[in-house]
PDB file of C-alpha atoms in Angstrom:
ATOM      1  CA  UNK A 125     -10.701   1.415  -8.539  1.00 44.00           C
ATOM      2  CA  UNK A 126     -12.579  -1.336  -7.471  1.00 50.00           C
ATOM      3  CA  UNK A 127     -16.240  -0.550  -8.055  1.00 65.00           C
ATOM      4  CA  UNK A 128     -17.041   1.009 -11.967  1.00 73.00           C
ATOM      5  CA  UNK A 129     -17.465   4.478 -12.080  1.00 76.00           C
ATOM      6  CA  UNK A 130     -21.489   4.473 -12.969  1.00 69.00           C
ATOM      7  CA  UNK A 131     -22.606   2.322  -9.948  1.00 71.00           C
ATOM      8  CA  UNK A 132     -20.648   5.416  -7.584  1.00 77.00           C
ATOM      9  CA  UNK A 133     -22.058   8.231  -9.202  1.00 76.00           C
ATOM     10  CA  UNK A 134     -23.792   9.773 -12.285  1.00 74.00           C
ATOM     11  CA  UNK A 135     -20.882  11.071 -14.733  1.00 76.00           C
ATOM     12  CA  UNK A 136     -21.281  14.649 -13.839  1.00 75.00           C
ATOM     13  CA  UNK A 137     -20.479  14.002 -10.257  1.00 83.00           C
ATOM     14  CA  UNK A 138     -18.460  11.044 -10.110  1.00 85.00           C
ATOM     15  CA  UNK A 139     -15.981  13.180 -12.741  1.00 87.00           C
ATOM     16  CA  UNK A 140     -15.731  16.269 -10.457  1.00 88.00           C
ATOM     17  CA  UNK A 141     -12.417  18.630 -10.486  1.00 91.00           C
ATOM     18  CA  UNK A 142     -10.996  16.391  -8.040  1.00 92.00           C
ATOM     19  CA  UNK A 143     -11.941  13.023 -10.102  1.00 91.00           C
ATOM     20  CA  UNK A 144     -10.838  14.719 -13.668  1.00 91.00           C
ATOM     21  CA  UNK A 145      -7.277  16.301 -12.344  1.00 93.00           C
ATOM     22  CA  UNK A 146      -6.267  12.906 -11.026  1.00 92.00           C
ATOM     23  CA  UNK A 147      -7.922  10.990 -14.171  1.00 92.00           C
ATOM     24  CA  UNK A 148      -5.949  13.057 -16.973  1.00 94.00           C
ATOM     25  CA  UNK A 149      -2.525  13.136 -14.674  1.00 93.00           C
ATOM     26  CA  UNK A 150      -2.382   9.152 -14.856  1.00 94.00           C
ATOM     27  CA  UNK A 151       0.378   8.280 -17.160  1.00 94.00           C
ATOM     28  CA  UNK A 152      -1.299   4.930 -16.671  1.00 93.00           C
ATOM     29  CA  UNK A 153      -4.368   6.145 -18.286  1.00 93.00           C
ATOM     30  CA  UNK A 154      -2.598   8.369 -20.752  1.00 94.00           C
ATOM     31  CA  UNK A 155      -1.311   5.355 -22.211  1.00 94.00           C
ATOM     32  CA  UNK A 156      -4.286   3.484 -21.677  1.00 93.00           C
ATOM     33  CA  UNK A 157      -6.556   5.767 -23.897  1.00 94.00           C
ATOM     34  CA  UNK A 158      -3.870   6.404 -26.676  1.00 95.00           C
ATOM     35  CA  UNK A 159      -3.764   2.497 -27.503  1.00 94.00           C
ATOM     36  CA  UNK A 160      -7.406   2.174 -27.524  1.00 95.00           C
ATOM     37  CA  UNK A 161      -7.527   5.902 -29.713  1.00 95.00           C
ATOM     38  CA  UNK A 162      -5.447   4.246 -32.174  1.00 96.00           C
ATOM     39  CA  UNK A 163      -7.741   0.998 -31.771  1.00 96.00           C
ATOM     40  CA  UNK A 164     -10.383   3.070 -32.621  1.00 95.00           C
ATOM     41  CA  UNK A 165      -8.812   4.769 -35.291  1.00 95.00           C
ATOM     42  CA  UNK A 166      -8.310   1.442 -37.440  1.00 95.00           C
ATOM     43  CA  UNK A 167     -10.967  -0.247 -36.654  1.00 95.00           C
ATOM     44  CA  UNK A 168     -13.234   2.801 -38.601  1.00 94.00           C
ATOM     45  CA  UNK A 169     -11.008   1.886 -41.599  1.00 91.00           C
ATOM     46  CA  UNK A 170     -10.966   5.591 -42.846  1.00 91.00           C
ATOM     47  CA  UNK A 171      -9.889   5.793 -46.326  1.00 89.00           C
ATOM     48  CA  UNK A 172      -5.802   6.298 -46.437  1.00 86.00           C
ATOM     49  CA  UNK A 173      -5.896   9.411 -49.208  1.00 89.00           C
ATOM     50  CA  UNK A 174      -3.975  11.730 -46.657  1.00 87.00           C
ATOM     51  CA  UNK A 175      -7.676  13.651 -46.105  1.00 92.00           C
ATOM     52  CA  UNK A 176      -8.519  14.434 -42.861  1.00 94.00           C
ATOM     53  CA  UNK A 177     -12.049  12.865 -41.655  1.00 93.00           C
ATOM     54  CA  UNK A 178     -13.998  15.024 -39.184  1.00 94.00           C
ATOM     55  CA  UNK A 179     -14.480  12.477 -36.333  1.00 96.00           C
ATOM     56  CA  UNK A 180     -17.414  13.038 -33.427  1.00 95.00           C
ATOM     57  CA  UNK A 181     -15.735  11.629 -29.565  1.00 96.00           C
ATOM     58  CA  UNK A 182     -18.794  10.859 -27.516  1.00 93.00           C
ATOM     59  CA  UNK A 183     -17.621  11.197 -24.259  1.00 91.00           C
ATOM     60  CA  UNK A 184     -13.936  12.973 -25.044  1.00 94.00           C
ATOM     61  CA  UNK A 185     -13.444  13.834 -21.187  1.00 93.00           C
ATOM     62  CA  UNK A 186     -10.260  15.935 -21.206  1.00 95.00           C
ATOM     63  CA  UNK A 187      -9.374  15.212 -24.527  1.00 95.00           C
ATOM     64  CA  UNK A 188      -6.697  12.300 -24.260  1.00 95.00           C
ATOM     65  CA  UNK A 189      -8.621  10.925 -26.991  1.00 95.00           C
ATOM     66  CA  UNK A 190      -8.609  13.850 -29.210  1.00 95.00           C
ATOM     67  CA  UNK A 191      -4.803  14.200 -28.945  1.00 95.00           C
ATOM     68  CA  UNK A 192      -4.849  10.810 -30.492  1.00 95.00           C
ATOM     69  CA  UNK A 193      -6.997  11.695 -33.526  1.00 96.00           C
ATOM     70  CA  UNK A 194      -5.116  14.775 -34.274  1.00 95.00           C
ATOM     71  CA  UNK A 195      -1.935  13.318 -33.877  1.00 94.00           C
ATOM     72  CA  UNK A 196      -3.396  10.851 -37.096  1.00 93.00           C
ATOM     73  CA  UNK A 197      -4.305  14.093 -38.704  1.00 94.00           C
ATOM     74  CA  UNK A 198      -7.624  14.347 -38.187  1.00 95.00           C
ATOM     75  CA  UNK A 199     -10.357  17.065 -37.056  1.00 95.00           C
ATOM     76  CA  UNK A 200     -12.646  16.280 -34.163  1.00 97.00           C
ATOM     77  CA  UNK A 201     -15.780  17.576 -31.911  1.00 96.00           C
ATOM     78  CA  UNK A 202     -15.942  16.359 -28.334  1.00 95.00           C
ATOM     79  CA  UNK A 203     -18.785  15.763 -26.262  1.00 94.00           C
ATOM     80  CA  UNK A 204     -18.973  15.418 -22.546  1.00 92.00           C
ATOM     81  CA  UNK A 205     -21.116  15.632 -19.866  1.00 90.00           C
ATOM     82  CA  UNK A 206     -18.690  16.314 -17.575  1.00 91.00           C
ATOM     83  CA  UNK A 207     -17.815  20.229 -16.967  1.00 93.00           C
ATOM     84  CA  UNK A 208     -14.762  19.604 -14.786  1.00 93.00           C
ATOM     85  CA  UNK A 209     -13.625  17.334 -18.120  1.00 94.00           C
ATOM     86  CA  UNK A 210     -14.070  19.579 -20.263  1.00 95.00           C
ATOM     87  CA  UNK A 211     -12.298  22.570 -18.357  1.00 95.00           C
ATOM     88  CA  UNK A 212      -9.479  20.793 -17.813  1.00 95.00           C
ATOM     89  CA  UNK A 213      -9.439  19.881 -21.826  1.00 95.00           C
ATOM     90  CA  UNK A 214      -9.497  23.899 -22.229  1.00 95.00           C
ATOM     91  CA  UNK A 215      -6.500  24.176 -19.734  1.00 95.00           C
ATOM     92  CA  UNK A 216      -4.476  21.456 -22.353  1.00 94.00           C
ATOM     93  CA  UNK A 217      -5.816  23.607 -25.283  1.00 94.00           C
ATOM     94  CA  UNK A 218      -7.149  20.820 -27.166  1.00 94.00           C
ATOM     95  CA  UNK A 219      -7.501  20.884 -31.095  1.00 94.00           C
ATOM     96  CA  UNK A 220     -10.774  19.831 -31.304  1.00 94.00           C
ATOM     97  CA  UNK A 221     -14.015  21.906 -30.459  1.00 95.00           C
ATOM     98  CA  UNK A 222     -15.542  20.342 -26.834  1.00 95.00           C
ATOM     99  CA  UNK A 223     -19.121  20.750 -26.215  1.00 94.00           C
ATOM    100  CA  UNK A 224     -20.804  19.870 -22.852  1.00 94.00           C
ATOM    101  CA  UNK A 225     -24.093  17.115 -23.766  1.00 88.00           C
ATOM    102  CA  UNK A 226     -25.585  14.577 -22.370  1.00 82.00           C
ATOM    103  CA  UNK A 227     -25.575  11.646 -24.832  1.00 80.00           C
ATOM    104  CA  UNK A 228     -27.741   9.625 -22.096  1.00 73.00           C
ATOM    105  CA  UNK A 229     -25.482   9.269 -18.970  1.00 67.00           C
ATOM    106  CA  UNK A 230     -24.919   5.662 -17.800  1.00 68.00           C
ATOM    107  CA  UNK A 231     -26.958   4.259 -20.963  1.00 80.00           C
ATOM    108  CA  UNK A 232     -27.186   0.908 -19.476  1.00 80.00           C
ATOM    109  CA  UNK A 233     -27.092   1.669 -15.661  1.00 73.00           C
ATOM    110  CA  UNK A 234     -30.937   2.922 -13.910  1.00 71.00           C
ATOM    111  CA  UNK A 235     -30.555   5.392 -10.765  1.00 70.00           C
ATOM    112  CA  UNK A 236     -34.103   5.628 -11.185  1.00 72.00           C
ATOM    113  CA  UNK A 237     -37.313   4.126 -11.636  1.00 75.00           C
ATOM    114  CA  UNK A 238     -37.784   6.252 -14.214  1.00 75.00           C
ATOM    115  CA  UNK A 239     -34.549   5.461 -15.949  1.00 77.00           C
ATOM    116  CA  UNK A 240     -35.201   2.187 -18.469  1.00 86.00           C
ATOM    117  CA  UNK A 241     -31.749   1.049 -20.455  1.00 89.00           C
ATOM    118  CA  UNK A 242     -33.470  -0.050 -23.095  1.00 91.00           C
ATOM    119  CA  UNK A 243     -35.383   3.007 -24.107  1.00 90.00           C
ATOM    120  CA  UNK A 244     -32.182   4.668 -23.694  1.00 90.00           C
ATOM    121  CA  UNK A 245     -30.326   2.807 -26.135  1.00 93.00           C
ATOM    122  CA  UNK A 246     -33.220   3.012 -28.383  1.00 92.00           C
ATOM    123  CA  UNK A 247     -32.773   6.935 -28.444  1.00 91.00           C
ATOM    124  CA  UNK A 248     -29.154   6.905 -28.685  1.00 93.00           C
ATOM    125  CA  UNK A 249     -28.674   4.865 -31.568  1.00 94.00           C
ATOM    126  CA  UNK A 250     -31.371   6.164 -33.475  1.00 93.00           C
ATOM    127  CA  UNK A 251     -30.617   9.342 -33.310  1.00 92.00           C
ATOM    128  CA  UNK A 252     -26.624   8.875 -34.288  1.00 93.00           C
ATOM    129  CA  UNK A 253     -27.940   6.119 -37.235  1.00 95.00           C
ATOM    130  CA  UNK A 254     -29.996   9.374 -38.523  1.00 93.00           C
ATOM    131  CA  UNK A 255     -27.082  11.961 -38.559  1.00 90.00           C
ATOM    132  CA  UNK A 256     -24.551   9.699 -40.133  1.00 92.00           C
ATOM    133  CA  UNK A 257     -24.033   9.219 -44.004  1.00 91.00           C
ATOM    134  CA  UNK A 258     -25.321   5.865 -45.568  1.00 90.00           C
ATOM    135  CA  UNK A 259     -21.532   3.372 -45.228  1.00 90.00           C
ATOM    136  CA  UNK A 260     -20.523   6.018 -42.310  1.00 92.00           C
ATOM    137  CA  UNK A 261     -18.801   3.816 -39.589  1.00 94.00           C
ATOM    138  CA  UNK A 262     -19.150   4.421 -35.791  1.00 96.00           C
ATOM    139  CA  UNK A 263     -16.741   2.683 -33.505  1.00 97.00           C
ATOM    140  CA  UNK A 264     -17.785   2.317 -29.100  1.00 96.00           C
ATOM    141  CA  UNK A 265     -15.114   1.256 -26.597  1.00 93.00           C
ATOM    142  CA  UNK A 266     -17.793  -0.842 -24.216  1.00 91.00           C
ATOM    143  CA  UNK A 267     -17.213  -2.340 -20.672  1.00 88.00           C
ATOM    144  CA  UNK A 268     -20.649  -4.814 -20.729  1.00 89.00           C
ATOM    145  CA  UNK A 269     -21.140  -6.092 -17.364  1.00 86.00           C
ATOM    146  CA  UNK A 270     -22.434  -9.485 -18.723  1.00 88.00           C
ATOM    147  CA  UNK A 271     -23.320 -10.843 -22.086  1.00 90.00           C
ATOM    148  CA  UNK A 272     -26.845  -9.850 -21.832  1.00 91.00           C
ATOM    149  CA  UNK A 273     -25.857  -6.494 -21.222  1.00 91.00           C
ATOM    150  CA  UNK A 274     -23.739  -6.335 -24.607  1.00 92.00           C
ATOM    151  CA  UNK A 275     -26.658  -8.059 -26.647  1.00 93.00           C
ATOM    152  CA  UNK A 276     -28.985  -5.456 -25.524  1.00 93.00           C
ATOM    153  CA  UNK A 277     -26.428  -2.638 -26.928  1.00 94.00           C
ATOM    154  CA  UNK A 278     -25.836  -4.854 -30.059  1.00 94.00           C
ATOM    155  CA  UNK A 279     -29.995  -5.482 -30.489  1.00 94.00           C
ATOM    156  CA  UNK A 280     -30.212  -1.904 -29.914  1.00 95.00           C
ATOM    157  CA  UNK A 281     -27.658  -0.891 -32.874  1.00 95.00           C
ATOM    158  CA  UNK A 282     -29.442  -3.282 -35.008  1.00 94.00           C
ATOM    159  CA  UNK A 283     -32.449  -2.897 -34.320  1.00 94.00           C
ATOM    160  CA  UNK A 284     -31.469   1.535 -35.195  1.00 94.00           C
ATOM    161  CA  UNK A 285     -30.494  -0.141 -38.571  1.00 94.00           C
ATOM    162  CA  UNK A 286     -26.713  -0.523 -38.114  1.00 95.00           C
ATOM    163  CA  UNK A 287     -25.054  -3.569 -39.306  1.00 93.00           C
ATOM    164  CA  UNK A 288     -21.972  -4.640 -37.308  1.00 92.00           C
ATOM    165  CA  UNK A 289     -20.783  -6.002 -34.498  1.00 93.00           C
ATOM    166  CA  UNK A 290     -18.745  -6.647 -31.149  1.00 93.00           C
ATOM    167  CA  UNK A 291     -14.381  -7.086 -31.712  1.00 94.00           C
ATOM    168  CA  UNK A 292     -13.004  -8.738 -28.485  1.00 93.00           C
ATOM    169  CA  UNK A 293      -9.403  -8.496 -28.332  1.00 93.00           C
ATOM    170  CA  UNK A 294      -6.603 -10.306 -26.437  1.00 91.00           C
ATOM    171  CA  UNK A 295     -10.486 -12.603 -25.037  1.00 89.00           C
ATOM    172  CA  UNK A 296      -8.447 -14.717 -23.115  1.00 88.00           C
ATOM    173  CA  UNK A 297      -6.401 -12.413 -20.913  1.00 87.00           C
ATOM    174  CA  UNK A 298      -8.500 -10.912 -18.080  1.00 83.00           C
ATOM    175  CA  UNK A 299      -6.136  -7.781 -17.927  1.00 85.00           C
ATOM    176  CA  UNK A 300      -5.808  -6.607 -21.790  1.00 88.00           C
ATOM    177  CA  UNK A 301      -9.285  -8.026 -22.987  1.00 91.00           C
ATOM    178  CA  UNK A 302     -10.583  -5.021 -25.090  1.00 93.00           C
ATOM    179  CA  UNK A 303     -14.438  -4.783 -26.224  1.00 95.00           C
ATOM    180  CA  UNK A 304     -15.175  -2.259 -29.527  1.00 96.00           C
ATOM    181  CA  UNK A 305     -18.498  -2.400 -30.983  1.00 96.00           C
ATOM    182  CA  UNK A 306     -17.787  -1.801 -34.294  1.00 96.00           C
ATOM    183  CA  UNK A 307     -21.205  -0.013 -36.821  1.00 95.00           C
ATOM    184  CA  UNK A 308     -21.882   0.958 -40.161  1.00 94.00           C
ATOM    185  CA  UNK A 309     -24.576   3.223 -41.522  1.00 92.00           C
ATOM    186  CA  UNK A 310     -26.734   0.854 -43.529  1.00 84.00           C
ATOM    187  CA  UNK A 311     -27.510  -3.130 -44.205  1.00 77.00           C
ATOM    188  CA  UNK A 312     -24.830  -5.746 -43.908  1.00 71.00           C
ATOM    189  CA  UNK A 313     -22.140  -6.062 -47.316  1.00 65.00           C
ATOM    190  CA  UNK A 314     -19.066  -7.150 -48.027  1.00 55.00           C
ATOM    191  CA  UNK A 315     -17.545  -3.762 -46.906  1.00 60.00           C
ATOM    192  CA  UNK A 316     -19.620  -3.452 -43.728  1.00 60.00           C
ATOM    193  CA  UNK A 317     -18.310  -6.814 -42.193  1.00 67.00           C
ATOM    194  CA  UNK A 318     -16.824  -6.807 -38.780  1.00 71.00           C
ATOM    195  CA  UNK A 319     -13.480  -6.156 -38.343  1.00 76.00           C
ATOM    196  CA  UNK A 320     -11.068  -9.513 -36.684  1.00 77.00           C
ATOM    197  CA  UNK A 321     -10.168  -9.235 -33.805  1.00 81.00           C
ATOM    198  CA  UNK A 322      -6.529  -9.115 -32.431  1.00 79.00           C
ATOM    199  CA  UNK A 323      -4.766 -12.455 -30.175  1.00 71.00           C
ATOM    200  CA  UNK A 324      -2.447 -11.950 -27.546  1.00 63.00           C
ATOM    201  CA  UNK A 325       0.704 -12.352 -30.284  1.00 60.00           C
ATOM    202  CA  UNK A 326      -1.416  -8.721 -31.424  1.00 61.00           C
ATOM    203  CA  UNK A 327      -1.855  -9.796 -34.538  1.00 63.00           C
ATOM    204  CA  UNK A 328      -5.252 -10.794 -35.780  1.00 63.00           C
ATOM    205  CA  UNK A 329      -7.497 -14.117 -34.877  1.00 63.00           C
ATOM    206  CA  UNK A 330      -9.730 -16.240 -36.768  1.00 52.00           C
ATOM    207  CA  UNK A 331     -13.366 -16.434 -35.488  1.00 49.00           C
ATOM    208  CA  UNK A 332     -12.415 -20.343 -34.421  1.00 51.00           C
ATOM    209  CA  UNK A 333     -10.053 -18.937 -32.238  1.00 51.00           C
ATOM    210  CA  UNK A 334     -11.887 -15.967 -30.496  1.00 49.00           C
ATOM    211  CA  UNK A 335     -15.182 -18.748 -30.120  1.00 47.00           C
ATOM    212  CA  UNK A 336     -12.785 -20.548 -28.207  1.00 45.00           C
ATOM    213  CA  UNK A 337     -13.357 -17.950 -24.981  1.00 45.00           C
ATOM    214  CA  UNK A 338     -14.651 -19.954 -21.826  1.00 38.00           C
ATOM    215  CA  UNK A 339     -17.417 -18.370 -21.751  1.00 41.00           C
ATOM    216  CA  UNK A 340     -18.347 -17.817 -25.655  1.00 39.00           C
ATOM    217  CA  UNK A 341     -18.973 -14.326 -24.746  1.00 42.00           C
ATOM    218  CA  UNK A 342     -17.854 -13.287 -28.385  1.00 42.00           C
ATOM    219  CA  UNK A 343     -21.101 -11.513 -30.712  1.00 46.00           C
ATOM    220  CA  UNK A 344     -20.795 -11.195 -34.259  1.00 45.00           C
ATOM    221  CA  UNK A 345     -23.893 -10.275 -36.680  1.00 40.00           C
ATOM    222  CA  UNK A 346     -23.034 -10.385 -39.989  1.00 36.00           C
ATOM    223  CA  UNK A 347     -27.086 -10.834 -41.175  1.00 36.00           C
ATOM    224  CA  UNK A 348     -29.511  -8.561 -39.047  1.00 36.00           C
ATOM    225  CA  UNK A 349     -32.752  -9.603 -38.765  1.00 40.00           C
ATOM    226  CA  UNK A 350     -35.542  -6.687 -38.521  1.00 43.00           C
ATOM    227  CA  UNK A 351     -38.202  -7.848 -36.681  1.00 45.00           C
ATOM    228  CA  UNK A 352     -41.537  -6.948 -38.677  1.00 48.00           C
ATOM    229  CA  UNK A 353     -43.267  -3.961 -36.618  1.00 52.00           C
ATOM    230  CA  UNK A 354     -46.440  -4.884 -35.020  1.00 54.00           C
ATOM    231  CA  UNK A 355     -49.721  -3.285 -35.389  1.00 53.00           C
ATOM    232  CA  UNK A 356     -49.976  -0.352 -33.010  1.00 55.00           C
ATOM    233  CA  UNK A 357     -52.641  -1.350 -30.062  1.00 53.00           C
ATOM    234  CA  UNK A 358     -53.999   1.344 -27.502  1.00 53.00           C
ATOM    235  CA  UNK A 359     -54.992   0.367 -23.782  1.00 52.00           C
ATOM    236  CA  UNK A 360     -58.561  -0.356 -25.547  1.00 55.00           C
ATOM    237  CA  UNK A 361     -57.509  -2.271 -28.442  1.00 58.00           C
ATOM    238  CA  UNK A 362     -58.100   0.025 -30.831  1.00 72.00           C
ATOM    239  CA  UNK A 363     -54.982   0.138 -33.703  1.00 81.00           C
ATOM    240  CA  UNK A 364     -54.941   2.038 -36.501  1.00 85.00           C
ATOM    241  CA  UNK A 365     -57.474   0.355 -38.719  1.00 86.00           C
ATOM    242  CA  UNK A 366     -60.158   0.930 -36.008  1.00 86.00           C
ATOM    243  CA  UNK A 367     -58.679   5.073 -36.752  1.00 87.00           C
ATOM    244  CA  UNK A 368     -59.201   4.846 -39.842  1.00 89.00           C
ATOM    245  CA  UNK A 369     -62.347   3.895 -40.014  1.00 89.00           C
ATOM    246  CA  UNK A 370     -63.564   6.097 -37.079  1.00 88.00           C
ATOM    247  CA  UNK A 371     -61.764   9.254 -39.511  1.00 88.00           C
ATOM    248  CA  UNK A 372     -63.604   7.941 -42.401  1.00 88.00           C
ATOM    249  CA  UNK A 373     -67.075   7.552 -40.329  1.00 87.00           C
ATOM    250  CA  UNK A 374     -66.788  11.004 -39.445  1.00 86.00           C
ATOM    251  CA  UNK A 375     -66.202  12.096 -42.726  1.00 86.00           C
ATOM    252  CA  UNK A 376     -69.255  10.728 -43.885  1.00 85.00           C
ATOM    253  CA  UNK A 377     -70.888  12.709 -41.704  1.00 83.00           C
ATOM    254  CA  UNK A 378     -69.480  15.943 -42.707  1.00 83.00           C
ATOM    255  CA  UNK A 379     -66.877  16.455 -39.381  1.00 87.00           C
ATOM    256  CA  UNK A 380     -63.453  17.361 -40.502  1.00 87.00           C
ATOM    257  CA  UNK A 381     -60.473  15.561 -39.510  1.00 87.00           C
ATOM    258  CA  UNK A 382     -56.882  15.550 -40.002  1.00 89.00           C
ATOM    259  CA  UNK A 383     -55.998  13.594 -43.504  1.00 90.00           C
ATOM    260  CA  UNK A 384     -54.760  10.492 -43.202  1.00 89.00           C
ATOM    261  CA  UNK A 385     -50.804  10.083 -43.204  1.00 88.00           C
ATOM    262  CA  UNK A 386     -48.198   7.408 -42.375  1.00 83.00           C
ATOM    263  CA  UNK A 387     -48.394   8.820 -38.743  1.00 81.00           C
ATOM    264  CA  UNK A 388     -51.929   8.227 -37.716  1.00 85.00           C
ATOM    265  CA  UNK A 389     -52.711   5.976 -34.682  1.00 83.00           C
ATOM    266  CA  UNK A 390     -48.701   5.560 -33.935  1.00 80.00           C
ATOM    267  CA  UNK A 391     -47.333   6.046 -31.070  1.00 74.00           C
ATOM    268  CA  UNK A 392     -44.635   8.513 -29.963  1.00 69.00           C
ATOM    269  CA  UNK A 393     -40.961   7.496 -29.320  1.00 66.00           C
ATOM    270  CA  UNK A 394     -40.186   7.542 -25.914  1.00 62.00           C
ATOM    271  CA  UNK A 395     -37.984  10.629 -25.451  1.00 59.00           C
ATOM    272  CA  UNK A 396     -34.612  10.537 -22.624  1.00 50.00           C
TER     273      UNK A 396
END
């Protein structure tokens, strides 16, 4: 294919029946999505006590990816927006319970005006950082168009209150070059740090080595760094001090108002 999927279509069209049938048939893919399953697998570094882990694929399509996680012995949910995905994943008879969502379609790519990357990523991340346990570890398979595109998804994962980071393997070959960003639940510690990445021999790389890439495209955050939040302004100037002491005015003068809580004078979170 020589254009990427979003820039075609939004996910719900581009994978129609005729898209999904000819997408799960590959063997090319088959193979494709087992190795980067199994990727996956290790790189969330699930205790090895013979449990199974109950594991969440955003974005399962017709379940090549599930097969993978229950051939390790694990439980899974999948999540598509797809439908023709999804019915073909019932037509396999898939393990795992498949659920048709939209996680934010083409997080990073705008078909609108409307549509801002940014706020998207916001939304996403925030709202997976609050369903997962405190040392819970999310792994993404990511195609970033550029490096600013993968240090807004990074920014946004930190900024959500992940600590993490991006594993490139095999950066120097153009053909098996691999991007995982790899998150834990919580502040950085010696058990959050980033997994290494793998060379082309497969085995693992030193940071010197994957730095080496010709276009030092390679992120790693092993500190993130909050920024303080700023003082809520309206379109007048008016923050929440200026509230306050409107509430308090008014109070004074016998008018009831709301109490006063942590939530006074902020602004809503923008909402995709």
């Amino acid at each position: 294919m020589s254009s990427r999927p979003e820039l075609l279509a939004p996910p719900e069209i581009f994978y129609d029946d005729v898209e999904a049938r000819k997408y799960t048939s590959s063997s090319r893919i088959i193979e494709i999505q087992s190795k980067l399953s199994e990727r996956a697998v290790e790189l969330l570094a699930l205790p090895d006590d013979g449990v199974p882990r109950l594991l969440l694929d955003i974005g399962c399509g017709s379940g090549l990816s599930g097969e993978t996680l229950t051939e390790n012995g694990h439980q899974w949910i999948g999540l598509d927006i797809s439908l023709s995905m999804l019915n073909i994943a019932s037509e396999r008879e898939v393990e795992g319970d498949i659920l048709l969502g939209d996680m934010g379609q083409w997080l990073c790519n705008a078909d609108k005006s409307s549509h801002e990357p940014k706020l998207r990523l916001k939304a996403f991340f925030g709202s997976l950082y609050r369903c997962l346990a405190r040392g819970a570890r999310a792994v993404f398979q990511v195609y970033p168009e550029n490096l600013a595109q993968r240090e807004l998804i990074l920014r946004s994962a930190m900024h959500a209150g992940f600590a993490g980071g991006v594993v490139v393997d095999y950066p120097h070959s153009a053909k098996s070059r691999k991007e995982y960003l790899v998150l834990t639940c919580g502040p950085p510690s010696l058990t959050t740090a980033t997994p290494k990445a793998k060379g082309e021999d497969g085995e693992s790389c030193s940071e010197d080595e994957v730095s080496e890439d010709e276009e030092n495209q390679t992120v790693r955050f092993s500190d993130r760094q909050r920024p303080r939040k700023k003082q809520k302004v309206n379109k007048k100037g008016k923050g929440r001090e200026w509230v306050l002491r409107k509430k308090e005015q008014m109070r004074n003068k016998g008018i009831n108002v709301p109490p006063n809580t942590k939530y006074t004078a902020r602004k809503r979170k923008a909402r995709f």
